[in-house]
Coordinates of C-alpha atoms and ligand atoms in Angstrom, one line a residue:
M161 CA 39.2 167.3 192.5
K162 CA 35.4 167.5 192.8
R163 CA 33.9 170.8 191.7
V164 CA 30.8 169.7 189.9
T165 CA 27.6 171.4 191.1
E166 CA 24.3 169.5 191.5
I167 CA 21.6 172.1 191.0
A168 CA 18.7 169.7 191.3
P169 CA 18.5 166.0 192.0
G170 CA 20.5 164.3 189.3
I171 CA 21.1 167.5 187.3
H172 CA 24.6 169.0 187.3
Y173 CA 26.1 172.2 186.1
V174 CA 29.1 171.6 183.9
G175 CA 30.0 175.0 182.5
A176 CA 33.0 177.3 182.7
N177 CA 33.8 181.0 183.4
D178 CA 35.6 183.0 180.7
R179 CA 37.6 185.7 182.5
T180 CA 40.0 186.2 179.6
K181 CA 38.1 187.1 176.5
H182 CA 38.0 190.8 175.8
R183 CA 35.1 190.9 173.5
F184 CA 32.1 188.5 173.1
E185 CA 31.3 187.9 169.4
G186 CA 34.3 190.2 168.8
L187 CA 32.2 193.1 169.7
W188 CA 30.9 193.3 173.2
P189 CA 33.4 194.0 176.1
L190 CA 33.2 191.7 179.0
P191 CA 34.2 193.7 182.1
H192 CA 32.6 191.1 184.3
G193 CA 33.4 188.1 182.1
V194 CA 30.9 185.6 180.9
S195 CA 30.0 182.0 181.7
Y196 CA 29.2 179.3 179.2
N197 CA 26.7 176.9 180.9
A198 CA 26.1 173.3 180.1
Y199 CA 24.2 170.7 182.1
I200 CA 24.2 166.9 182.7
I201 CA 21.0 165.1 183.3
D202 CA 21.8 161.8 185.0
D203 CA 19.1 159.1 184.5
E204 CA 19.0 155.6 183.0
K205 CA 20.2 157.4 179.9
I206 CA 22.5 160.4 180.3
A207 CA 21.9 163.6 178.5
L208 CA 24.3 166.5 178.1
V209 CA 22.4 169.8 177.4
D210 CA 24.6 172.0 175.2
T211 CA 28.3 172.2 175.2
I212 CA 30.6 175.2 175.8
D213 CA 33.2 177.4 174.1
S214 CA 36.2 175.7 172.5
A215 CA 38.6 177.3 175.0
F216 CA 37.0 175.2 177.7
T217 CA 36.4 171.9 176.0
G218 CA 38.8 170.0 178.2
R219 CA 37.2 171.4 181.4
L220 CA 33.7 170.4 180.1
L221 CA 34.8 166.8 179.4
G222 CA 36.5 166.6 182.8
E223 CA 33.4 167.8 184.7
V224 CA 31.1 165.5 182.8
R225 CA 33.4 162.6 183.7
E226 CA 33.3 163.6 187.4
V227 CA 29.5 163.2 187.3
I228 CA 29.1 160.0 185.2
G229 CA 32.4 158.2 185.7
G230 CA 32.9 155.5 183.1
R231 CA 29.3 155.6 181.8
P232 CA 28.8 157.2 178.4
V233 CA 26.9 160.3 177.4
D234 CA 23.8 158.9 175.5
Y235 CA 22.3 162.1 174.2
L236 CA 23.7 165.5 173.4
I237 CA 20.8 168.0 173.3
I238 CA 21.6 171.1 171.2
N239 CA 19.4 174.0 172.0
H240 CA 21.5 176.6 170.1
M241 CA 24.3 176.4 167.5
E242 CA 26.2 179.6 168.1
P243 CA 29.8 178.4 168.6
D244 CA 30.0 179.6 172.2
H245 CA 27.8 176.6 172.8
S246 CA 28.4 174.2 169.9
A247 CA 32.1 174.3 169.7
S248 CA 32.7 171.3 171.8
I249 CA 30.3 169.0 169.9
H250 CA 33.2 167.3 168.1
A251 CA 35.1 166.5 171.3
V252 CA 31.9 165.1 172.9
R253 CA 31.4 162.9 169.8
K254 CA 35.0 161.8 170.0
T255 CA 34.9 161.0 173.7
W256 CA 31.6 159.1 173.6
P257 CA 31.3 157.8 170.0
D258 CA 27.9 156.4 170.4
V259 CA 26.3 159.7 171.6
T260 CA 23.1 160.6 169.7
I261 CA 23.1 164.3 168.7
V262 CA 19.6 165.7 169.3
G263 CA 18.4 168.8 167.5
N264 CA 15.7 170.1 165.2
A265 CA 16.1 170.0 161.4
K266 CA 17.8 173.4 161.2
T267 CA 20.2 172.5 164.1
L268 CA 21.3 169.3 162.4
Q269 CA 22.0 171.0 159.1
M270 CA 24.2 173.5 161.0
V271 CA 26.0 170.6 162.9
E272 CA 27.0 169.3 159.5
G273 CA 27.8 172.7 158.1
F274 CA 30.0 173.8 160.9
Y275 CA 31.5 170.5 162.1
G276 CA 31.1 168.1 159.2
I277 CA 29.1 165.7 161.4
S278 CA 26.4 164.2 159.2
S279 CA 23.3 162.2 159.8
T280 CA 24.7 159.1 161.6
N281 CA 23.6 158.9 165.2
T282 CA 21.5 162.0 165.2
L283 CA 17.9 162.4 166.3
T284 CA 15.7 165.1 164.6
V285 CA 13.1 166.5 166.9
G286 CA 10.1 168.7 166.1
D287 CA 8.1 171.2 168.2
G288 CA 6.6 169.5 171.2
D289 CA 8.4 166.1 170.7
T290 CA 9.5 164.2 173.8
L291 CA 12.5 162.1 174.6
S292 CA 12.5 159.6 177.5
L293 CA 15.7 159.2 179.6
G294 CA 14.1 156.5 181.8
A295 CA 12.4 158.1 184.8
R296 CA 12.5 161.5 183.2
T297 CA 11.1 162.9 180.0
L298 CA 12.4 165.9 178.0
Q299 CA 10.2 168.0 175.8
F300 CA 11.5 170.3 173.1
H301 CA 9.9 173.6 172.1
L302 CA 11.2 175.5 169.1
I303 CA 11.7 179.2 169.6
P304 CA 13.0 180.4 166.3
M305 CA 15.1 183.6 166.1
V306 CA 15.8 183.9 169.8
H307 CA 18.3 184.7 168.4
W308 CA 19.2 182.3 165.6
P309 CA 16.8 180.3 163.4
E310 CA 17.4 176.9 165.1
T311 CA 17.0 178.0 168.7
M312 CA 14.9 175.8 170.9
V313 CA 14.5 175.1 174.6
T314 CA 14.3 171.8 176.4
Y315 CA 11.9 171.2 179.3
E316 CA 12.6 168.6 181.9
K317 CA 9.2 167.5 183.2
T318 CA 10.0 165.9 186.5
E319 CA 11.9 168.7 188.1
Q320 CA 10.1 171.3 185.8
I321 CA 13.4 172.8 184.6
L322 CA 13.6 174.9 181.5
F323 CA 17.0 174.6 179.7
S324 CA 16.5 177.8 177.8
G325 CA 19.6 178.4 175.7
D326 CA 20.6 182.0 175.4
A327 CA 17.1 183.1 176.5
F328 CA 17.2 184.7 180.0
G329 CA 21.0 184.7 179.8
T330 CA 23.3 187.5 181.0
F331 CA 27.0 188.5 180.8
G332 CA 28.9 188.0 184.1
T333 CA 30.8 185.1 185.4
L334 CA 29.6 182.7 188.1
D335 CA 31.7 183.6 191.1
G336 CA 31.4 180.5 193.3
A337 CA 27.7 179.7 193.3
V338 CA 25.6 178.7 190.4
V339 CA 22.0 179.0 191.5
D340 CA 20.7 182.6 192.1
E341 CA 19.4 181.9 195.6
D342 CA 23.0 181.2 196.8
M343 CA 24.4 184.5 195.7
N344 CA 23.9 188.3 195.5
V345 CA 22.5 188.7 192.0
D346 CA 22.6 192.5 191.9
K347 CA 25.6 192.6 189.7
Y348 CA 23.8 190.8 186.9
W349 CA 20.8 193.1 186.2
D350 CA 22.7 195.7 184.1
E351 CA 24.6 193.0 182.3
M352 CA 21.4 191.2 181.5
V353 CA 20.0 194.3 179.9
R354 CA 23.3 194.9 178.0
Y355 CA 23.3 191.3 176.9
Y356 CA 19.7 191.5 175.7
A357 CA 20.0 194.9 174.0
N358 CA 23.1 194.0 172.0
I359 CA 22.6 190.4 171.2
V360 CA 18.9 189.7 171.2
G361 CA 17.7 193.3 170.8
K362 CA 16.6 193.0 167.2
Y363 CA 14.3 190.0 167.9
G364 CA 11.6 191.5 170.1
N365 CA 8.8 189.8 168.2
P366 CA 10.3 186.3 168.3
V367 CA 11.0 186.7 172.0
Q368 CA 7.4 187.7 172.6
K369 CA 6.2 184.6 170.7
A370 CA 8.6 182.4 172.7
L371 CA 7.3 183.9 176.0
Q372 CA 3.7 183.2 175.0
K373 CA 4.6 179.7 173.8
L374 CA 6.3 178.8 177.1
S375 CA 3.8 180.5 179.4
P376 CA 1.7 177.3 180.0
L377 CA 4.7 175.5 181.4
T378 CA 5.3 175.4 185.2
I379 CA 8.9 176.4 185.5
K380 CA 10.8 175.9 188.8
M381 CA 14.2 176.6 187.4
I382 CA 15.6 178.3 184.3
C383 CA 19.0 176.9 183.2
S384 CA 20.2 179.4 180.6
T385 CA 23.5 179.1 178.8
H386 CA 25.0 182.3 180.3
G387 CA 24.9 183.5 183.9
P388 CA 23.1 182.2 187.0
V389 CA 20.6 179.4 187.2
W390 CA 17.3 181.2 188.0
K391 CA 15.2 179.8 190.7
K392 CA 14.3 182.6 193.2
H393 CA 14.3 185.4 190.6
I394 CA 12.3 183.7 187.8
P395 CA 9.5 186.3 187.8
Q396 CA 11.9 189.2 187.7
V397 CA 14.0 187.6 184.9
I398 CA 10.9 186.9 182.8
D399 CA 9.6 190.4 183.4
I400 CA 12.9 192.0 182.2
Y401 CA 12.9 189.9 179.0
D402 CA 9.2 190.6 178.5
K403 CA 9.6 194.3 178.9
L404 CA 12.7 194.6 176.8
S405 CA 11.2 192.5 174.0
R406 CA 8.1 194.8 174.0
Y407 CA 10.6 197.8 173.9
E408 CA 9.1 199.0 177.1
N409 CA 11.4 201.0 179.4
L410 CA 12.6 199.4 182.6
D411 CA 13.2 202.6 184.4
E412 CA 12.1 206.3 184.2
G413 CA 14.7 208.6 182.7
V414 CA 16.4 210.0 179.6
V415 CA 19.6 209.0 177.9
L416 CA 21.5 211.9 176.3
V417 CA 24.1 210.9 173.7
Y418 CA 26.4 213.4 172.0
G419 CA 29.5 213.6 169.9
S420 CA 31.9 216.5 170.1
M421 CA 35.4 217.3 168.9
Y422 CA 35.9 220.7 170.4
G423 CA 33.2 221.1 173.0
N424 CA 30.5 223.2 171.2
T425 CA 28.1 220.3 170.8
E426 CA 29.0 219.2 174.2
L427 CA 28.0 222.5 175.7
M428 CA 24.6 222.1 174.0
A429 CA 24.3 218.7 175.6
E430 CA 25.1 220.1 179.0
T431 CA 22.4 222.7 178.5
V432 CA 19.8 220.3 177.3
A433 CA 20.6 218.2 180.4
Q434 CA 20.0 221.2 182.6
G435 CA 16.6 221.7 180.9
L436 CA 15.8 218.0 181.6
A437 CA 16.7 218.5 185.3
E438 CA 14.6 221.7 185.5
G439 CA 11.7 219.7 184.0
G440 CA 12.0 217.2 186.8
V441 CA 13.8 214.3 185.2
K442 CA 15.8 212.6 187.9
N443 CA 17.6 209.9 185.9
I444 CA 19.6 211.6 183.2
V445 CA 22.3 209.4 181.7
I446 CA 24.8 211.2 179.6
H447 CA 27.1 209.4 177.2
N448 CA 29.9 211.0 175.2
V449 CA 29.7 208.7 172.2
S450 CA 33.5 208.7 171.8
K451 CA 34.0 207.5 175.4
S452 CA 31.2 205.2 176.3
H453 CA 31.1 201.8 174.6
P454 CA 28.2 201.5 172.2
S455 CA 27.0 198.3 174.0
V456 CA 26.6 200.4 177.2
I457 CA 24.8 203.2 175.3
L458 CA 22.5 200.6 173.7
R459 CA 21.9 199.1 177.1
D460 CA 20.7 202.4 178.4
I461 CA 18.6 203.2 175.3
F462 CA 16.8 199.9 176.0
K463 CA 16.4 200.8 179.7
Y464 CA 15.0 204.3 179.4
K465 CA 12.1 205.7 177.5
G466 CA 13.7 209.1 176.7
L467 CA 16.5 209.5 174.2
I468 CA 18.2 212.7 173.0
I469 CA 21.0 212.7 170.4
G470 CA 23.3 215.6 169.6
S471 CA 25.9 215.6 166.8
P472 CA 28.2 218.0 165.0
T473 CA 28.4 218.0 161.2
Y474 CA 31.4 216.1 160.0
C475 CA 32.3 216.0 156.3
N476 CA 28.8 216.8 155.4
E477 CA 27.5 213.9 157.5
L478 CA 26.8 213.0 161.1
Y479 CA 29.7 212.7 163.5
P480 CA 31.0 209.2 162.6
E481 CA 30.4 207.6 166.0
I482 CA 26.8 209.0 166.2
D483 CA 26.2 207.7 162.7
S484 CA 27.4 204.3 163.8
L485 CA 25.2 204.4 166.9
I486 CA 22.0 205.3 165.0
R487 CA 22.7 202.5 162.6
K488 CA 22.8 200.1 165.6
I489 CA 19.5 201.5 166.9
E490 CA 17.9 201.1 163.5
L491 CA 19.2 197.6 163.2
R492 CA 17.4 196.7 166.5
D493 CA 14.2 198.5 165.4
V494 CA 13.9 200.1 168.9
K495 CA 10.3 201.2 169.3
N496 CA 8.3 203.6 171.5
R497 CA 10.9 206.2 172.4
I498 CA 10.4 209.9 173.2
F499 CA 13.1 211.5 171.1
G500 CA 14.8 214.8 170.9
Y501 CA 17.8 216.0 168.8
F502 CA 20.2 218.8 168.2
G503 CA 23.3 219.5 166.2
S504 CA 26.0 221.9 165.1
F505 CA 28.0 222.9 162.0
T506 CA 30.4 225.7 160.8
W507 CA 29.7 226.2 157.1
A508 CA 26.8 223.9 156.0
G509 CA 24.8 221.9 158.4
A510 CA 24.0 218.2 157.8
A511 CA 23.9 216.6 161.2
V512 CA 20.4 217.9 162.1
K513 CA 19.0 216.9 158.7
R514 CA 20.3 213.4 159.2
L515 CA 18.9 213.2 162.7
N516 CA 15.6 214.4 161.4
A517 CA 15.5 211.6 158.8
F518 CA 16.4 209.1 161.5
A519 CA 13.6 210.4 163.7
E520 CA 11.1 210.0 160.9
N521 CA 12.4 206.5 160.1
M522 CA 12.0 205.4 163.7
K523 CA 8.4 206.7 163.9
W524 CA 9.1 207.9 167.5
D525 CA 7.3 210.5 169.5
T526 CA 9.7 213.4 168.6
V527 CA 9.9 216.7 170.6
D528 CA 9.0 219.6 168.3
I529 CA 12.0 221.7 169.4
V530 CA 15.2 221.1 167.4
V531 CA 18.3 223.1 168.0
E532 CA 20.9 223.7 165.3
E533 CA 23.8 226.0 166.1
K534 CA 26.4 227.5 163.7
Q535 CA 29.7 227.6 165.5
G536 CA 29.7 228.6 169.2
L537 CA 26.6 228.4 171.3
K538 CA 24.8 231.8 171.5
P539 CA 22.0 233.0 173.8
D540 CA 19.1 232.2 171.5
N541 CA 20.1 228.6 171.0
Y542 CA 21.2 228.3 174.7
A543 CA 17.6 229.1 175.6
L544 CA 16.3 226.7 173.0
C545 CA 18.5 223.9 174.4
L546 CA 17.1 224.5 177.8
E547 CA 13.6 224.4 176.2
L548 CA 14.4 221.1 174.4
G549 CA 15.3 219.6 177.8
R550 CA 12.2 221.0 179.5
K551 CA 9.9 219.9 176.7
T552 CA 11.3 216.4 176.7
A553 CA 10.8 216.3 180.4
Q554 CA 7.2 217.3 180.0
K555 CA 6.6 214.5 177.4
M556 CA 8.0 212.0 179.9
K557 CA 5.1 212.7 182.3
Ligands
LIG743 C1 37.0 216.9 160.6 C2 35.9 217.9 160.6 C3 34.9 217.9 159.6 C4 33.9 218.8 159.6 N1 32.9 218.8 158.6 C5 32.0 219.8 158.5 C6 31.1 219.9 157.4 O1 31.1 219.1 156.5 N2 30.2 220.9 157.4 C7 30.1 221.8 158.4 O2 29.3 222.8 158.4 N3 31.0 221.8 159.5 C8 31.9 220.8 159.5 N4 32.8 220.8 160.5 C9 32.7 221.8 161.6 C10 31.9 221.3 162.8 O3 30.7 220.7 162.5 C11 31.6 222.5 163.7 O4 32.8 223.2 164.0 C12 31.0 222.0 165.1 O5 30.7 223.2 165.8 C13 31.9 221.2 165.9 O6 31.3 220.8 167.1 P1 32.2 220.4 168.3 O7 32.9 221.6 168.9 O8 31.1 219.9 169.3 O9 33.2 219.4 167.9 C14 33.8 219.8 160.6 C15 34.8 219.8 161.6 C16 35.8 218.9 161.6 C17 36.8 218.9 162.7
LIG744 FE1 23.7 182.9 170.9
LIG745 FE1 25.4 182.2 173.9

């Protein structure tokens, strides 16, 4: 059964779709699945670029054999050691015992640490080093902390293809086609932002360094380890990664996140949203923190410039899900946001104090109207909630 896809002369996609896993990294829901991508470069020497998740090892080996028949894999290039890509290394070694494992010093240390494969038949490469496969030459560029310390990319000079690892990746399976020009890619954009915000989001500076480092290369195709092979949409994909890593918004609008047990804080949120709308904000994205998954909330926080958070006081603290969310925002060091906040309590308020400390810590441009209500929402604070919305809208202009 022939299902291998030749994406460029002599270069084949040999990945798999995961339509079963519930949560990537045990954390991030996969409503549209995810693909693990690997590639075969067929030359005098044969190179396999990355492997795939252990659940699909058999499929990987089968697909590689369909391309190369009885010839052996000569090189296994490892761009990234996270196990969604490295878990089939052992099987590749077992199937083609003479394969040379190619990685930088940090990679090879991890190969030994995770899989007990030591220095026999390995090749350590440094930044800018090249490897000839015969007619083609590969060049390696280290891009540390995108999003692990060992991450690197491999550039194939003849076809000008960048094998980018997780960089430029996205959630979402490949539903038939592999290259972007052969499919409708609309379904991937939101998932790309969710992938970036949650997995790479903390590493804006390393991503910026990587983009600068790779900018001299002429790139005709980006072969990432998740999602479509990018050919037609390369500028758009680079622009998304560039903006997100500079913590620049992709769209105009405000995300309003609130927690509420009995509806009092929720009513404040609805009122703030009304004020935003009155102020002219067209994109208002409201998340009940107990209903929307944090990965979706984080996606939208990365997407929009405005953020408003509301929380009741809970055991002298923030509402637990809000507390957990702001921890995730701090962890990713999200920059350059316009921020507003409000809260509620019944006997001694703590939520607003906590949100105030959070705002100071983030060094954001914070709206100077803060609403704190004791028990039910009353006319004064109703008016102030509207004003918080309107003032935020004004700042957005
Ligand atoms: C489990 C629980 C813990 C709470 N802890 C506090 C508290 O420590 N201090 C306080 O002033 N109010 C506390 N409250 C009261 C809420 O903050 C207050 O009723 C608020 O208006 C609830 O907002 P909501 O209707 O949006 O859920 C608590 C309420 C609950 C249910
Ligand atoms: Fe990764
Ligand atoms: Fe990955």
